[in-house]
Short mmCIF file of N, CA and C in Angstrom, two decimals:
data_model
loop_
_atom_site.label_atom_id
_atom_site.label_comp_id
_atom_site.label_asym_id
_atom_site.label_seq_id
_atom_site.Cartn_x
_atom_site.Cartn_y
_atom_site.Cartn_z
N HIS A 492 185.69 -153.61 -60.53
CA HIS A 492 184.29 -153.21 -60.66
C HIS A 492 183.84 -153.31 -62.13
N TYR A 493 184.68 -152.84 -63.04
CA TYR A 493 184.34 -152.89 -64.46
C TYR A 493 184.17 -154.35 -64.89
N TYR A 494 185.00 -155.21 -64.42
CA TYR A 494 184.95 -156.62 -64.77
C TYR A 494 183.62 -157.24 -64.36
N ARG A 495 183.13 -156.92 -63.17
CA ARG A 495 181.85 -157.46 -62.68
C ARG A 495 180.67 -156.93 -63.48
N ARG A 496 180.71 -155.65 -63.86
CA ARG A 496 179.61 -155.07 -64.62
C ARG A 496 179.49 -155.71 -65.99
N THR A 497 180.59 -155.95 -66.65
CA THR A 497 180.52 -156.54 -67.99
C THR A 497 180.16 -158.01 -67.92
N GLU A 498 180.46 -158.66 -66.82
CA GLU A 498 180.15 -160.08 -66.70
C GLU A 498 178.67 -160.31 -66.41
N ALA A 499 178.04 -159.46 -65.62
CA ALA A 499 176.65 -159.64 -65.22
C ALA A 499 175.67 -159.63 -66.38
N PRO A 500 175.74 -158.68 -67.34
CA PRO A 500 174.78 -158.71 -68.44
C PRO A 500 174.90 -159.94 -69.31
N SER A 501 176.12 -160.41 -69.56
CA SER A 501 176.26 -161.59 -70.40
C SER A 501 175.73 -162.82 -69.69
N ALA A 502 175.87 -162.88 -68.37
CA ALA A 502 175.33 -164.02 -67.62
C ALA A 502 173.80 -163.99 -67.64
N ASN A 503 173.21 -162.82 -67.58
CA ASN A 503 171.75 -162.71 -67.62
C ASN A 503 171.20 -162.97 -69.01
N ASN A 504 171.93 -162.62 -70.04
CA ASN A 504 171.47 -162.81 -71.41
C ASN A 504 171.62 -164.24 -71.88
N ALA A 505 172.57 -164.99 -71.35
CA ALA A 505 172.82 -166.36 -71.81
C ALA A 505 171.59 -167.25 -71.65
N PRO A 506 170.91 -167.31 -70.49
CA PRO A 506 169.74 -168.17 -70.39
C PRO A 506 168.61 -167.74 -71.33
N ALA A 507 168.45 -166.45 -71.55
CA ALA A 507 167.39 -165.98 -72.43
C ALA A 507 167.65 -166.39 -73.87
N ALA A 508 168.92 -166.41 -74.28
CA ALA A 508 169.26 -166.80 -75.64
C ALA A 508 169.02 -168.28 -75.87
N ASN A 509 169.24 -169.09 -74.84
CA ASN A 509 169.06 -170.54 -74.96
C ASN A 509 167.62 -170.96 -74.77
N ALA A 510 166.81 -170.14 -74.13
CA ALA A 510 165.43 -170.50 -73.84
C ALA A 510 164.56 -170.30 -75.06
N SER A 511 163.46 -171.05 -75.10
CA SER A 511 162.52 -170.90 -76.21
C SER A 511 161.70 -169.64 -75.99
N PRO A 512 161.08 -169.07 -77.04
CA PRO A 512 160.28 -167.85 -76.87
C PRO A 512 159.14 -168.03 -75.88
N ASN A 513 158.54 -169.21 -75.79
CA ASN A 513 157.44 -169.43 -74.85
C ASN A 513 157.93 -169.46 -73.40
N ALA A 514 159.16 -169.85 -73.19
CA ALA A 514 159.70 -169.93 -71.83
C ALA A 514 160.00 -168.54 -71.28
N THR A 515 160.21 -167.55 -72.11
CA THR A 515 160.54 -166.21 -71.62
C THR A 515 159.30 -165.44 -71.21
N ASN A 516 158.12 -165.80 -71.64
CA ASN A 516 156.90 -165.07 -71.30
C ASN A 516 156.56 -165.11 -69.82
N PRO A 517 156.76 -166.23 -69.09
CA PRO A 517 156.41 -166.22 -67.67
C PRO A 517 157.26 -165.28 -66.84
N VAL A 518 158.47 -164.99 -67.23
CA VAL A 518 159.34 -164.11 -66.45
C VAL A 518 158.75 -162.71 -66.34
N PRO A 519 158.36 -162.07 -67.45
CA PRO A 519 157.76 -160.75 -67.30
C PRO A 519 156.48 -160.77 -66.47
N ALA A 520 155.69 -161.84 -66.56
CA ALA A 520 154.47 -161.93 -65.76
C ALA A 520 154.82 -161.97 -64.27
N ALA A 521 155.87 -162.68 -63.92
CA ALA A 521 156.29 -162.75 -62.52
C ALA A 521 156.79 -161.38 -62.05
N GLN A 522 157.50 -160.66 -62.92
CA GLN A 522 157.98 -159.33 -62.56
C GLN A 522 156.81 -158.38 -62.39
N THR A 523 155.80 -158.50 -63.23
CA THR A 523 154.61 -157.66 -63.13
C THR A 523 153.90 -157.93 -61.82
N ALA A 524 153.79 -159.18 -61.42
CA ALA A 524 153.14 -159.53 -60.15
C ALA A 524 153.90 -158.94 -58.99
N THR A 525 155.23 -158.95 -59.06
CA THR A 525 156.04 -158.37 -57.99
C THR A 525 155.83 -156.86 -57.92
N GLN A 526 155.76 -156.19 -59.06
CA GLN A 526 155.54 -154.75 -59.07
C GLN A 526 154.17 -154.41 -58.54
N THR A 527 153.16 -155.21 -58.86
CA THR A 527 151.81 -154.97 -58.37
C THR A 527 151.76 -155.15 -56.86
N ALA A 528 152.47 -156.15 -56.34
CA ALA A 528 152.49 -156.38 -54.90
C ALA A 528 153.19 -155.23 -54.18
N ALA A 529 154.09 -154.54 -54.84
CA ALA A 529 154.81 -153.44 -54.21
C ALA A 529 153.98 -152.16 -54.15
N ALA A 530 152.88 -152.10 -54.89
CA ALA A 530 152.05 -150.89 -54.92
C ALA A 530 151.51 -150.47 -53.56
N PRO A 531 151.17 -151.39 -52.62
CA PRO A 531 150.67 -150.95 -51.32
C PRO A 531 151.67 -150.13 -50.50
N ASP A 532 152.92 -150.07 -50.94
CA ASP A 532 153.90 -149.25 -50.24
C ASP A 532 153.60 -147.77 -50.40
N LYS A 533 152.82 -147.41 -51.40
CA LYS A 533 152.46 -146.02 -51.61
C LYS A 533 151.28 -145.67 -50.72
N LEU A 534 151.15 -144.39 -50.43
CA LEU A 534 150.07 -143.92 -49.58
C LEU A 534 149.37 -142.76 -50.25
N ASN A 535 148.11 -142.95 -50.61
CA ASN A 535 147.28 -141.91 -51.20
C ASN A 535 146.15 -141.62 -50.23
N ILE A 536 146.12 -140.41 -49.72
CA ILE A 536 145.13 -140.03 -48.72
C ILE A 536 144.29 -138.89 -49.25
N THR A 537 142.98 -139.03 -49.14
CA THR A 537 142.06 -137.96 -49.51
C THR A 537 141.36 -137.49 -48.25
N VAL A 538 141.37 -136.18 -48.04
CA VAL A 538 140.71 -135.57 -46.88
C VAL A 538 139.58 -134.70 -47.42
N LYS A 539 138.38 -134.90 -46.86
CA LYS A 539 137.22 -134.12 -47.29
C LYS A 539 136.52 -133.57 -46.05
N ALA A 540 136.10 -132.31 -46.16
CA ALA A 540 135.34 -131.67 -45.08
C ALA A 540 133.86 -131.78 -45.40
N ASN A 541 133.10 -132.42 -44.50
CA ASN A 541 131.65 -132.53 -44.68
C ASN A 541 130.92 -131.30 -44.17
N SER A 542 131.56 -130.56 -43.29
CA SER A 542 131.05 -129.27 -42.81
C SER A 542 132.27 -128.41 -42.50
N ASP A 543 132.06 -127.14 -42.22
CA ASP A 543 133.19 -126.26 -41.95
C ASP A 543 133.98 -126.76 -40.75
N VAL A 544 135.31 -126.85 -40.90
CA VAL A 544 136.15 -127.35 -39.83
C VAL A 544 137.54 -126.72 -39.95
N TRP A 545 138.14 -126.40 -38.79
CA TRP A 545 139.51 -125.93 -38.79
C TRP A 545 140.40 -127.15 -38.93
N LEU A 546 141.37 -127.09 -39.85
CA LEU A 546 142.22 -128.25 -40.11
C LEU A 546 143.62 -127.78 -40.47
N ARG A 547 144.61 -128.45 -39.91
CA ARG A 547 146.01 -128.21 -40.26
C ARG A 547 146.56 -129.53 -40.78
N VAL A 548 147.19 -129.48 -41.95
CA VAL A 548 147.72 -130.67 -42.61
C VAL A 548 149.23 -130.53 -42.75
N LEU A 549 149.96 -131.56 -42.31
CA LEU A 549 151.41 -131.60 -42.48
C LEU A 549 151.74 -132.86 -43.28
N VAL A 550 152.44 -132.67 -44.39
CA VAL A 550 152.86 -133.79 -45.23
C VAL A 550 154.33 -134.07 -44.93
N ASP A 551 154.61 -135.26 -44.44
CA ASP A 551 155.97 -135.66 -44.07
C ASP A 551 156.61 -134.66 -43.10
N GLY A 552 155.78 -134.12 -42.20
CA GLY A 552 156.28 -133.22 -41.17
C GLY A 552 156.45 -131.77 -41.57
N GLU A 553 156.15 -131.44 -42.82
CA GLU A 553 156.33 -130.07 -43.27
C GLU A 553 155.00 -129.46 -43.69
N THR A 554 154.84 -128.19 -43.38
CA THR A 554 153.65 -127.45 -43.77
C THR A 554 154.01 -126.54 -44.94
N SER A 555 153.29 -126.67 -46.03
CA SER A 555 153.52 -125.76 -47.15
C SER A 555 152.46 -124.67 -47.10
N LYS A 556 152.62 -123.63 -47.92
CA LYS A 556 151.70 -122.50 -47.88
C LYS A 556 150.25 -122.90 -48.09
N ASP A 557 150.00 -123.82 -49.03
CA ASP A 557 148.62 -124.20 -49.31
C ASP A 557 148.09 -125.23 -48.33
N ARG A 558 148.92 -125.66 -47.38
CA ARG A 558 148.47 -126.68 -46.43
C ARG A 558 148.53 -126.19 -44.99
N GLN A 559 148.65 -124.89 -44.79
CA GLN A 559 148.67 -124.35 -43.43
C GLN A 559 147.29 -124.50 -42.82
N GLY A 560 147.26 -124.43 -41.52
CA GLY A 560 146.00 -124.55 -40.82
C GLY A 560 145.03 -123.45 -41.19
N GLY A 561 143.78 -123.81 -41.25
CA GLY A 561 142.75 -122.84 -41.57
C GLY A 561 141.40 -123.52 -41.67
N ILE A 562 140.39 -122.75 -41.97
CA ILE A 562 139.03 -123.29 -42.10
C ILE A 562 138.88 -123.98 -43.44
N TRP A 563 138.51 -125.24 -43.39
CA TRP A 563 138.13 -125.97 -44.61
C TRP A 563 136.62 -125.87 -44.69
N GLN A 564 136.13 -125.30 -45.76
CA GLN A 564 134.68 -125.17 -45.92
C GLN A 564 134.07 -126.49 -46.37
N ALA A 565 132.81 -126.69 -46.04
CA ALA A 565 132.11 -127.92 -46.39
C ALA A 565 132.25 -128.20 -47.88
N GLY A 566 132.58 -129.43 -48.20
CA GLY A 566 132.73 -129.85 -49.58
C GLY A 566 134.16 -129.81 -50.09
N ARG A 567 135.06 -129.15 -49.37
CA ARG A 567 136.46 -129.09 -49.82
C ARG A 567 137.10 -130.47 -49.68
N SER A 568 137.83 -130.84 -50.70
CA SER A 568 138.49 -132.14 -50.71
C SER A 568 139.88 -131.96 -51.31
N GLN A 569 140.85 -132.68 -50.76
CA GLN A 569 142.20 -132.58 -51.27
C GLN A 569 142.89 -133.93 -51.11
N GLU A 570 143.70 -134.28 -52.12
CA GLU A 570 144.43 -135.54 -52.09
C GLU A 570 145.89 -135.28 -51.74
N PHE A 571 146.45 -136.17 -50.93
CA PHE A 571 147.83 -136.06 -50.50
C PHE A 571 148.55 -137.39 -50.78
N THR A 572 149.82 -137.32 -51.13
CA THR A 572 150.63 -138.53 -51.35
C THR A 572 151.95 -138.40 -50.58
N PRO A 573 151.88 -138.56 -49.27
CA PRO A 573 153.11 -138.44 -48.47
C PRO A 573 154.04 -139.63 -48.69
N GLN A 574 155.31 -139.38 -48.53
CA GLN A 574 156.30 -140.45 -48.62
C GLN A 574 156.31 -141.26 -47.32
N GLU A 575 156.15 -140.58 -46.17
CA GLU A 575 156.21 -141.26 -44.88
C GLU A 575 154.92 -141.13 -44.08
N LYS A 576 154.46 -139.89 -43.88
CA LYS A 576 153.28 -139.72 -43.02
C LYS A 576 152.51 -138.46 -43.36
N LEU A 577 151.26 -138.47 -42.97
CA LEU A 577 150.39 -137.31 -43.07
C LEU A 577 149.87 -137.04 -41.67
N THR A 578 149.99 -135.79 -41.21
CA THR A 578 149.51 -135.42 -39.89
C THR A 578 148.36 -134.44 -40.04
N LEU A 579 147.24 -134.77 -39.38
CA LEU A 579 146.06 -133.90 -39.38
C LEU A 579 145.85 -133.39 -37.96
N ASN A 580 145.65 -132.09 -37.82
CA ASN A 580 145.29 -131.47 -36.54
C ASN A 580 143.93 -130.83 -36.71
N TYR A 581 143.01 -131.16 -35.81
CA TYR A 581 141.64 -130.66 -35.90
C TYR A 581 141.01 -130.69 -34.51
N PRO A 582 139.93 -129.92 -34.30
CA PRO A 582 139.23 -129.97 -33.01
C PRO A 582 138.55 -131.33 -32.86
N LYS A 583 138.80 -132.00 -31.75
CA LYS A 583 138.25 -133.35 -31.62
C LYS A 583 136.72 -133.34 -31.61
N THR A 584 136.10 -132.23 -31.24
CA THR A 584 134.63 -132.16 -31.25
C THR A 584 134.08 -132.11 -32.68
N LEU A 585 134.94 -131.79 -33.66
CA LEU A 585 134.50 -131.71 -35.05
C LEU A 585 135.04 -132.86 -35.90
N SER A 586 135.37 -133.97 -35.26
CA SER A 586 135.91 -135.11 -36.01
C SER A 586 134.91 -135.66 -37.01
N THR A 587 133.62 -135.51 -36.74
CA THR A 587 132.60 -136.00 -37.68
C THR A 587 132.53 -135.15 -38.94
N ALA A 588 133.16 -133.99 -38.92
CA ALA A 588 133.18 -133.12 -40.10
C ALA A 588 134.16 -133.61 -41.15
N LEU A 589 135.02 -134.56 -40.79
CA LEU A 589 136.05 -135.05 -41.71
C LEU A 589 135.71 -136.42 -42.27
N GLU A 590 136.04 -136.60 -43.54
CA GLU A 590 135.94 -137.89 -44.20
C GLU A 590 137.32 -138.16 -44.80
N VAL A 591 137.97 -139.23 -44.34
CA VAL A 591 139.33 -139.52 -44.76
C VAL A 591 139.40 -140.91 -45.37
N THR A 592 140.06 -141.01 -46.53
CA THR A 592 140.29 -142.31 -47.16
C THR A 592 141.79 -142.46 -47.40
N ALA A 593 142.28 -143.68 -47.23
CA ALA A 593 143.68 -144.00 -47.49
C ALA A 593 143.72 -145.20 -48.42
N ASN A 594 144.34 -145.04 -49.56
CA ASN A 594 144.41 -146.09 -50.58
C ASN A 594 143.04 -146.66 -50.90
N GLY A 595 142.04 -145.78 -50.95
CA GLY A 595 140.68 -146.18 -51.32
C GLY A 595 139.84 -146.73 -50.18
N ASN A 596 140.37 -146.81 -48.98
CA ASN A 596 139.65 -147.33 -47.82
C ASN A 596 139.21 -146.19 -46.91
N HIS A 597 137.93 -146.18 -46.54
CA HIS A 597 137.44 -145.17 -45.60
C HIS A 597 138.02 -145.44 -44.23
N LEU A 598 138.44 -144.38 -43.55
CA LEU A 598 139.05 -144.51 -42.23
C LEU A 598 138.15 -143.91 -41.16
N ARG A 599 138.24 -144.48 -39.95
CA ARG A 599 137.57 -143.94 -38.77
C ARG A 599 138.39 -142.78 -38.26
N VAL A 600 137.80 -141.62 -38.11
CA VAL A 600 138.53 -140.43 -37.63
C VAL A 600 138.58 -140.50 -36.11
N PRO A 601 139.78 -140.57 -35.52
CA PRO A 601 139.89 -140.72 -34.06
C PRO A 601 139.61 -139.43 -33.29
N THR A 602 139.14 -139.61 -32.07
CA THR A 602 138.93 -138.51 -31.12
C THR A 602 139.41 -138.96 -29.75
N ASP A 603 140.64 -139.43 -29.66
CA ASP A 603 141.12 -140.06 -28.43
C ASP A 603 142.04 -139.21 -27.56
N THR A 604 142.21 -137.95 -27.85
CA THR A 604 143.07 -137.10 -27.01
C THR A 604 142.29 -136.69 -25.76
N LYS A 605 142.74 -137.18 -24.62
CA LYS A 605 142.05 -136.88 -23.36
C LYS A 605 142.55 -135.56 -22.80
N GLY A 606 141.61 -134.73 -22.35
CA GLY A 606 141.96 -133.48 -21.72
C GLY A 606 142.44 -132.40 -22.68
N ARG A 607 142.35 -132.64 -23.95
CA ARG A 607 142.76 -131.64 -24.93
C ARG A 607 141.60 -131.29 -25.84
N VAL A 608 141.70 -130.12 -26.42
CA VAL A 608 140.66 -129.64 -27.32
C VAL A 608 140.94 -130.13 -28.74
N SER A 609 142.23 -130.22 -29.10
CA SER A 609 142.57 -130.61 -30.46
C SER A 609 143.03 -132.06 -30.53
N GLN A 610 142.94 -132.58 -31.71
CA GLN A 610 143.34 -133.96 -31.98
C GLN A 610 144.46 -133.94 -33.01
N GLU A 611 145.50 -134.72 -32.79
CA GLU A 611 146.55 -134.90 -33.79
C GLU A 611 146.47 -136.34 -34.27
N TRP A 612 146.33 -136.51 -35.57
CA TRP A 612 146.20 -137.84 -36.17
C TRP A 612 147.32 -138.02 -37.17
N ILE A 613 148.17 -139.01 -36.92
CA ILE A 613 149.28 -139.31 -37.81
C ILE A 613 148.93 -140.58 -38.59
N ILE A 614 148.94 -140.47 -39.91
CA ILE A 614 148.60 -141.60 -40.77
C ILE A 614 149.85 -141.98 -41.57
N THR A 615 150.23 -143.26 -41.48
CA THR A 615 151.36 -143.76 -42.25
C THR A 615 150.91 -144.98 -43.05
N LYS A 616 151.75 -145.42 -43.98
CA LYS A 616 151.40 -146.60 -44.77
C LYS A 616 151.37 -147.85 -43.92
N ASP A 617 152.04 -147.82 -42.76
CA ASP A 617 152.07 -148.97 -41.87
C ASP A 617 150.91 -149.00 -40.88
N ASN A 618 150.36 -147.82 -40.52
CA ASN A 618 149.32 -147.80 -39.47
C ASN A 618 147.92 -147.50 -39.97
N TYR A 619 147.73 -147.12 -41.22
CA TYR A 619 146.40 -146.67 -41.66
C TYR A 619 145.35 -147.75 -41.53
N LYS A 620 145.73 -149.02 -41.62
CA LYS A 620 144.75 -150.12 -41.55
C LYS A 620 144.12 -150.22 -40.17
N GLN A 621 144.79 -149.73 -39.13
CA GLN A 621 144.20 -149.79 -37.80
C GLN A 621 143.01 -148.85 -37.65
N PHE A 622 142.83 -147.93 -38.60
CA PHE A 622 141.71 -146.99 -38.55
C PHE A 622 140.55 -147.42 -39.45
N LEU A 623 140.64 -148.61 -40.00
CA LEU A 623 139.52 -149.11 -40.82
C LEU A 623 138.32 -149.38 -39.92
N PRO A 624 137.11 -149.09 -40.39
CA PRO A 624 135.93 -149.30 -39.55
C PRO A 624 135.68 -150.77 -39.27
#
């Protein structure tokens, strides 16, 4: 293992030492482009109440003290950055009271639970685009 670790840095440094200074500039640009492309893997969700609404928020399946269910008064807004998912529970009749954005995109708030009073909405980095208007 030690032998492989010491060999890898010298192999990576050899081309850079032989290359001209102008040839090394495109490599960092390519790495920057790769890092920028990886940014959509993150999920930033903002939930805003347009009118008073009961809302329960679970971040990655866990409820913390400040995110327990309760009345969100009109104008309240909070940002969440879940690693996997954000779950919202609210009365489906009050879905118009919520304004939700994910990664800067406004989302359509679903009301598709048949025969139930409440709605459970799970938002992930893989499914949030299906809620775009």
